[in-house]
XYZ file of C-alpha atoms in Angstrom:
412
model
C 0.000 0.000 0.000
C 1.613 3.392 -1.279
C 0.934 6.867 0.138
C -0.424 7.854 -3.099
C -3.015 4.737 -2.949
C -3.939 6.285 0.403
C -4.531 9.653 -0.764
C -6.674 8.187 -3.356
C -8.988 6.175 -1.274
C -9.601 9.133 1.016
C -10.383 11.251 -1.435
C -12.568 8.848 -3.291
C -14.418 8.104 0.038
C -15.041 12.090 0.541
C -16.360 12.443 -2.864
C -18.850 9.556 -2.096
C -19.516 11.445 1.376
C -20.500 14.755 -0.500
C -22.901 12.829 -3.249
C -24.212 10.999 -1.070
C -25.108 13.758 1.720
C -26.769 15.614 -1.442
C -28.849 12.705 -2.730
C -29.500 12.004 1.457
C -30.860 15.671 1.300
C -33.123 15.581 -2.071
C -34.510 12.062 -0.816
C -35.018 12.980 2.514
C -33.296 9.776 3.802
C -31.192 9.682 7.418
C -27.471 10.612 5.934
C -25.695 7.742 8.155
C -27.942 5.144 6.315
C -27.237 6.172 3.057
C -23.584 6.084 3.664
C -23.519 2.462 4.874
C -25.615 1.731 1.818
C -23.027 3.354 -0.084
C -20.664 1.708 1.076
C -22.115 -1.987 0.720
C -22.742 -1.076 -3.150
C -18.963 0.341 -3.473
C -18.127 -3.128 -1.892
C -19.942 -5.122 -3.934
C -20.028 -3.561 -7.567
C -17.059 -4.092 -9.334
C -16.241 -1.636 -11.486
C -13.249 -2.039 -14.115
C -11.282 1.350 -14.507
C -7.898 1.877 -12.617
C -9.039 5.081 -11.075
C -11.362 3.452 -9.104
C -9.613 0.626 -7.876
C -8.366 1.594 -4.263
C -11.687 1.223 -3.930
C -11.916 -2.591 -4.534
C -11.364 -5.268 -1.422
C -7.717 -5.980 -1.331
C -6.258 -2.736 -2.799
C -7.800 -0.257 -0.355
C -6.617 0.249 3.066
C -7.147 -1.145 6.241
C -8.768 1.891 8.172
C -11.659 -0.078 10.413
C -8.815 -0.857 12.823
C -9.675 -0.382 17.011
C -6.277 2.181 16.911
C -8.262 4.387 13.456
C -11.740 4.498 15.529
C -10.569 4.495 18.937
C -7.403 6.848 18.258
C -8.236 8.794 15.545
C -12.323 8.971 14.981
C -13.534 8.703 18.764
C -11.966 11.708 20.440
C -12.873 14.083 17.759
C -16.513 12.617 17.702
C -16.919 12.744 21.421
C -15.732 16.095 21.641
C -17.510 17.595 18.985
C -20.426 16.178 21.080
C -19.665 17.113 24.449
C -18.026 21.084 23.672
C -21.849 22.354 22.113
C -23.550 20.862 25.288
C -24.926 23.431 27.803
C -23.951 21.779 31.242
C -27.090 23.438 33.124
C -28.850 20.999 31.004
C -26.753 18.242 31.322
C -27.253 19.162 35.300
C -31.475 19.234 34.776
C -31.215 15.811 33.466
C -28.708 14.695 35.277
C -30.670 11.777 37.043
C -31.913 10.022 33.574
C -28.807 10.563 32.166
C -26.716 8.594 34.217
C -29.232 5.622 35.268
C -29.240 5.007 31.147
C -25.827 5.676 31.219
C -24.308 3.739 33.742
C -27.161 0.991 35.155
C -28.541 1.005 31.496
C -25.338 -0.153 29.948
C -24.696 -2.335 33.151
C -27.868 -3.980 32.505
C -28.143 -4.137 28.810
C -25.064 -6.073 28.967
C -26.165 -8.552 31.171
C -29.204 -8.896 29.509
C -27.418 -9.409 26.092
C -25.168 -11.312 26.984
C -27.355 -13.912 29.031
C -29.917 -13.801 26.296
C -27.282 -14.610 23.862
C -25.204 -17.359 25.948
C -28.985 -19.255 26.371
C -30.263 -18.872 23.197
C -27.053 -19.064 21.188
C -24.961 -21.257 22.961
C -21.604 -19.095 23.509
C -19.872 -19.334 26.927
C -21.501 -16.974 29.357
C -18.053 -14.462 29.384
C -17.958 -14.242 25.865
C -21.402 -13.890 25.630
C -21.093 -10.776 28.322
C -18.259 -9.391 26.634
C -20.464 -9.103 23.470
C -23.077 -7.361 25.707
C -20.561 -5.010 26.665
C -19.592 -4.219 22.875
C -23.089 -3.885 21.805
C -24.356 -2.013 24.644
C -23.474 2.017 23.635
C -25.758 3.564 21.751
C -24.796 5.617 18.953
C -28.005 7.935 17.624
C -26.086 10.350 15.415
C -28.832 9.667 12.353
C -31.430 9.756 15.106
C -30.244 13.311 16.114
C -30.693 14.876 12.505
C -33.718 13.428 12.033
C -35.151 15.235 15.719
C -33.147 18.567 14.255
C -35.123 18.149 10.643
C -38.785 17.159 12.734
C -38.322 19.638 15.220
C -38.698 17.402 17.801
C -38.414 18.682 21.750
C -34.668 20.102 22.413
C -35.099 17.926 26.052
C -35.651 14.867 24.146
C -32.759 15.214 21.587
C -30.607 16.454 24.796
C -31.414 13.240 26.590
C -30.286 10.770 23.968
C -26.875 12.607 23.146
C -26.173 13.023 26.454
C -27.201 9.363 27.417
C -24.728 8.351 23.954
C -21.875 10.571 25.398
C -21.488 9.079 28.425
C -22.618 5.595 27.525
C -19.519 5.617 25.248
C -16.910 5.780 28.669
C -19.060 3.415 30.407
C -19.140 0.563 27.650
C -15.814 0.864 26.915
C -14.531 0.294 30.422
C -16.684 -2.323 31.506
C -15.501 -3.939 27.816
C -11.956 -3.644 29.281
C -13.010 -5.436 32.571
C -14.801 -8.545 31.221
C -11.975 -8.587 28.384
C -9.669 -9.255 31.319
C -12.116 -11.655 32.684
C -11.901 -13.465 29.853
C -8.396 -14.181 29.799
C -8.291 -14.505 33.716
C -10.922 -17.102 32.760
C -12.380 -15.291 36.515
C -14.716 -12.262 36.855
C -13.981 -10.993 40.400
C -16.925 -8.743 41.066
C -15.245 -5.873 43.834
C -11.850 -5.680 41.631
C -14.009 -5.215 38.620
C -15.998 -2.175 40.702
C -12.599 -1.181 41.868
C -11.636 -0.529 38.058
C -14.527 0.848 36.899
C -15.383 3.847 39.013
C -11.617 4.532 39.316
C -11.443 4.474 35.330
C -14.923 6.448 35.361
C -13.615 9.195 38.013
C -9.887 9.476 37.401
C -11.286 10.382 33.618
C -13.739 12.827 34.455
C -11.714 14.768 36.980
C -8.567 14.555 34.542
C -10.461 16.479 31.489
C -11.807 18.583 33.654
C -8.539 19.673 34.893
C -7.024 19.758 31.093
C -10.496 21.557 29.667
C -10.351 24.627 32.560
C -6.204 24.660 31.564
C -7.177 25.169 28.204
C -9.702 27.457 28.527
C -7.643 29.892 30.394
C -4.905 29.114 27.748
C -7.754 30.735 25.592
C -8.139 34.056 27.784
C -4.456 34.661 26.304
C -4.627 34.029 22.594
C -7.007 35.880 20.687
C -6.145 34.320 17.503
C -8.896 31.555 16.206
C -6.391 29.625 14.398
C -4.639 29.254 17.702
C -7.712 28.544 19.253
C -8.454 25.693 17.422
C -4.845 24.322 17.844
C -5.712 24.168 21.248
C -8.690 22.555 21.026
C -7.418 19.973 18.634
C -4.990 19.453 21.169
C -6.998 19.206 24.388
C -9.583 16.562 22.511
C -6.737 14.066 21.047
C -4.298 15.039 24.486
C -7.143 14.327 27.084
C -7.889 11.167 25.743
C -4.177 9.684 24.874
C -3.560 10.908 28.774
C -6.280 9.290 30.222
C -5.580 6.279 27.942
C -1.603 5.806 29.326
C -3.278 6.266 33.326
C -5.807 3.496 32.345
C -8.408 5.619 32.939
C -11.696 6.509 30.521
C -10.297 8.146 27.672
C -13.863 8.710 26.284
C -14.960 10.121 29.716
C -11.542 12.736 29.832
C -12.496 13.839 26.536
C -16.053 14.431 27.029
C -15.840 16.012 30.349
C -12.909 18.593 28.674
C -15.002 19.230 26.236
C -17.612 20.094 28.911
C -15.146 22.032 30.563
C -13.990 24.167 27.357
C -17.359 24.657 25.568
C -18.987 25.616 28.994
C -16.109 27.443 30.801
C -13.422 28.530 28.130
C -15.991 29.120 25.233
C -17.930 31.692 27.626
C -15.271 32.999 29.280
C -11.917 33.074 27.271
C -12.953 32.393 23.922
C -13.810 35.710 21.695
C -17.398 35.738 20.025
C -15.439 35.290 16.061
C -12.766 32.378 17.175
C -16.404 30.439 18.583
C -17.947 30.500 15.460
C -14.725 29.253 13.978
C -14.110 26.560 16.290
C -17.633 25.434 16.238
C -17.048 25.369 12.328
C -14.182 23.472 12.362
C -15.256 20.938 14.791
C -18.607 20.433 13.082
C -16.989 19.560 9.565
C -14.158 17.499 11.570
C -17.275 15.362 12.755
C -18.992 15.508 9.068
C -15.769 14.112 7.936
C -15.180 11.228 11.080
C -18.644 10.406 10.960
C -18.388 9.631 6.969
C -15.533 7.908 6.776
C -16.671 5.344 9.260
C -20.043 4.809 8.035
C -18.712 4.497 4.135
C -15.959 1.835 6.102
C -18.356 -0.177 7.718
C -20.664 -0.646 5.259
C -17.412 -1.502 2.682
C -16.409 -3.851 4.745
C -19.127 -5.709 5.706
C -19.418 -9.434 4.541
C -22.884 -9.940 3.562
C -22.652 -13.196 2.814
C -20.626 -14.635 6.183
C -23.677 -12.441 7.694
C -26.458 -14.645 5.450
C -24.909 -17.623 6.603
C -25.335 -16.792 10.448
C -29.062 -15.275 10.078
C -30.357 -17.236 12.549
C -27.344 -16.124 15.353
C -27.778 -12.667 13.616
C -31.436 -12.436 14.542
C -31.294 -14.004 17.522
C -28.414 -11.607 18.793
C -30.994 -8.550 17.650
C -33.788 -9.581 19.566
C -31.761 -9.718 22.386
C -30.246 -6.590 21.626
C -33.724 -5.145 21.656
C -34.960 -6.806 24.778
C -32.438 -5.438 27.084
C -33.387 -2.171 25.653
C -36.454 -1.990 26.154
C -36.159 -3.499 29.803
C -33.386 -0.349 30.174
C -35.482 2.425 28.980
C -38.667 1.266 30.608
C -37.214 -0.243 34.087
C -34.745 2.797 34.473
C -36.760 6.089 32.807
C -39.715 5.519 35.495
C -37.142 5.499 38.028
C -35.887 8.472 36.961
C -39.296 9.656 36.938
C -39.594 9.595 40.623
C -36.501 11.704 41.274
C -36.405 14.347 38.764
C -38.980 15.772 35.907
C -40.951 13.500 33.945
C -39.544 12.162 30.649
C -42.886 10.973 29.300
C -43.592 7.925 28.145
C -43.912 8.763 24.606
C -40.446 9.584 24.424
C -39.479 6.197 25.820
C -41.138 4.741 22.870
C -38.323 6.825 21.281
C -35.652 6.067 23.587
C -36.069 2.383 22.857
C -36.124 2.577 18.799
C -33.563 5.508 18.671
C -31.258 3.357 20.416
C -28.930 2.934 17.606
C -25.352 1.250 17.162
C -22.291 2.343 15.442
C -18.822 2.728 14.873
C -17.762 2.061 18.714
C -19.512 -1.428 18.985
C -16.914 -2.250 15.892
C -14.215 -1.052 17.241
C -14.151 -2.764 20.611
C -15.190 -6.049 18.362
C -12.008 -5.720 15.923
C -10.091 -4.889 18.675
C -10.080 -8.535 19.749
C -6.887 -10.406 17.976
C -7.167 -13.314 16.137
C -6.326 -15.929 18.728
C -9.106 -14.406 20.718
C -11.582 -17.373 21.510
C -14.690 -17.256 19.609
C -13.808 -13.821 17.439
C -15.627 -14.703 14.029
C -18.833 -15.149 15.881
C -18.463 -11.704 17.520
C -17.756 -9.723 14.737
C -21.122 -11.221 12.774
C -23.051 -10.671 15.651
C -21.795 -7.096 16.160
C -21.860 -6.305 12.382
C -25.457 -8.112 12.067
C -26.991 -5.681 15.053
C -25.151 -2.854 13.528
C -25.958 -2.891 10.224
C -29.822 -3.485 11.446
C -29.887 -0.704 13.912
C -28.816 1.927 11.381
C -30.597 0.446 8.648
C -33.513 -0.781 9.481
C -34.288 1.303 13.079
C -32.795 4.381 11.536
C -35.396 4.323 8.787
C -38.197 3.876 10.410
C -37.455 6.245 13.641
C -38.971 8.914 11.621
C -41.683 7.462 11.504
C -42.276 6.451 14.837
C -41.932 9.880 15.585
C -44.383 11.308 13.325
C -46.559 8.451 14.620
C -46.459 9.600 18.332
C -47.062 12.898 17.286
C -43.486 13.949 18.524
C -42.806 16.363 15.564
C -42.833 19.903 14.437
C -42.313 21.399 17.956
C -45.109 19.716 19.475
C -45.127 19.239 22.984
C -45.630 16.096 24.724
C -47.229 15.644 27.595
C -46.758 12.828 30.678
C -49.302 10.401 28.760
């Protein structure tokens, strides 16, 4: 693989990214499912000119690698996310939020992965490390869709925050049963041990780096500075927290936090925020293409035809252990803090999509890793079927519960 090869599949990848967001525009189709569509038909058609052929399986590069998403796509995502988020309302919501995002993940991935060690037949740690890497919910098509139906800024708030945080919390309990695994021993306190330490030590370290940076902001009043810094503070906080085996996810997010509701308010003049906010809005339009067009290039749709029945079994699980999430943990919720009605858990549930992290944490097991194959089908089957199929009919859904244009719901 030359540079030059490189160079051309990226930039044959972004010119699919920008037809494809047009045509996702003039059809009025959720832009992450037409890029995984585009990518399945760049994987499969064959097309015979030389131009084209980084393109083709076995000349284009290897870029749905754990180190690509986990390095190089998930900090930028995450902190795109986390530096537009108002904390006040992060605060208001506070108690939902982290019951989905801590006890929901918990217990999606026990569900899952009991579900799927009785009805599929893989031993039970596997089965709950594939809980764990299916657990996060990733609802970036759900998101634009809300933005394009108007749907209630609470509602949209509550899944992206629940998807933030959910990211840190799947990814370290994925760490903890991975080690179970090879212990061939889960020891429950040890595993607690890791996990709020992990959780903590990453939300008080990008803290700490997010208010640095934002006074580092007071002093340059330069935007192209400014967005130096912020380039550095998302990739820094989360290579930091990554070498201190803490939540890199988590130090990212809560920096972003940090800058966006600190430094952005504070230190950061009115023209370098609309630049940084441009910047880190077409960095995510770029992440967020690339790994869509990836996964669906790489997909194997026939390995996945040949495991249907695992496939569908591993979705209905998937499914179940949302649903018992949302509508165990939001009435909970309920009792503590304002109503989220129950509407929007119809919403909750559906919306609950997977993405690009589920596949990393999957391809990040090596090949001697016991039972690997049957992960990554399962993951890709409940991937590919939460953005395609739940992704196209969330809209909908919506439209159904009368969730749209603005209109309010009420606690019915």
């Amino acid at each position: 693989m030359t540079p030059s090869s490189v160079i051309e599949f990226l930039i044959w990848l972004l010119f699919a990214a920008a037809i494809i967001a047009m045509l996702a525009k003039r059809l009025r189709i959720p832009y992450t499912v037409s890029l995984v569509v585009g990518g399945l038909l760049l994987g499969v058609i064959r097309i015979p000119i030389p131009m084209l052929s980084p393109l083709q399986a076995g000349h284009r590069p290897d870029w749905l690698t754990p180190d690509m998403i986990l390095i190089l796509f998930l900090p930028a995502l995450v902190f795109e996310g986390s530096v537009k988020l108002d904390v006040r309302d992060l605060i208001r919501d506070s108690v939902p939020l982290l019951l989905l995002a801590n006890a929901g993940v918990l217990l999606a991935a026990l569900v899952t992965g009991y579900l799927v060690h009785w009805l599929i037949g893989l031993p039970l740690l596997i089965a709950l490390l594939f809980g764990s890497i299916i657990s996060a919910t990733d609802p970036i098509s759900v998101l634009a869709i809300f933005k394009d139906l108007r749907v209630d800024k609470r509602l949209s708030l509550i899944m992206e925050g629940e998807s933030l945080l959910n990211d840190g919390t799947a990814v370290v309990l994925f760490g903890i049963l991975f080690g179970a695994v090879v212990a061939e021993k889960l020891s429950v306190p040890k595993s607690v041990e890791q996990y709020v330490l992990a959780v903590v030590g990453g939300a008080i370290l990008g803290s700490t780096l997010g208010y640095l940076a934002s006074r580092m902001t007071e002093t340059a009043d330069d935007p192209q500075v400014e967005i130096t810094l912020t380039t550095i503070l998302a990739y820094g906080s989360y290579l930091f927290a990554y070498h201190l085996h803490l939540s890199g996810v988590i130090a990212t997010a809560s920096a972003g936090l940090m800058l966006g509701n600190v430094g952005s308010k504070e230190g950061i003049s009115p023209r370098a925020r609309i630049a940084i906010q441009s910047f880190w809005e077409h960095i995510s339009f770029v992440m967020n293409s690339l790994v869509f067009l990836l996964i669906g290039l790489e997909i194997h749709v026939r390995e996945l035809l040949q495991n249907w029945t695992s496939v569908l079994l591993a979705i209905g699980a998937v499914l179940l252990a949302r649903i018992l999430s949302v509508y165990l943990l939001v009435p909970l919720s309920n009792r503590f803090a304002e109503k989220i009605p129950f509407r929007w858990q119809h919403v909750a549930v559906w919306g609950g999509l997977r993405g690009a992290l589920a596949l990393a944490l999957a391809l990040s097991l090596n090949s001697a890793f016991p039972y690997r194959e049957q992960i990554l089908n399962l993951t890709f089957g409940v991937v590919i079927f939460s953005i395609l199929v739940q992704g196209l009919t969330i809209k909908p859904l919506v439209k159904l519960l009368r969730l749209a244009n603005g209109d309010d719901a009420t606690p019915a």
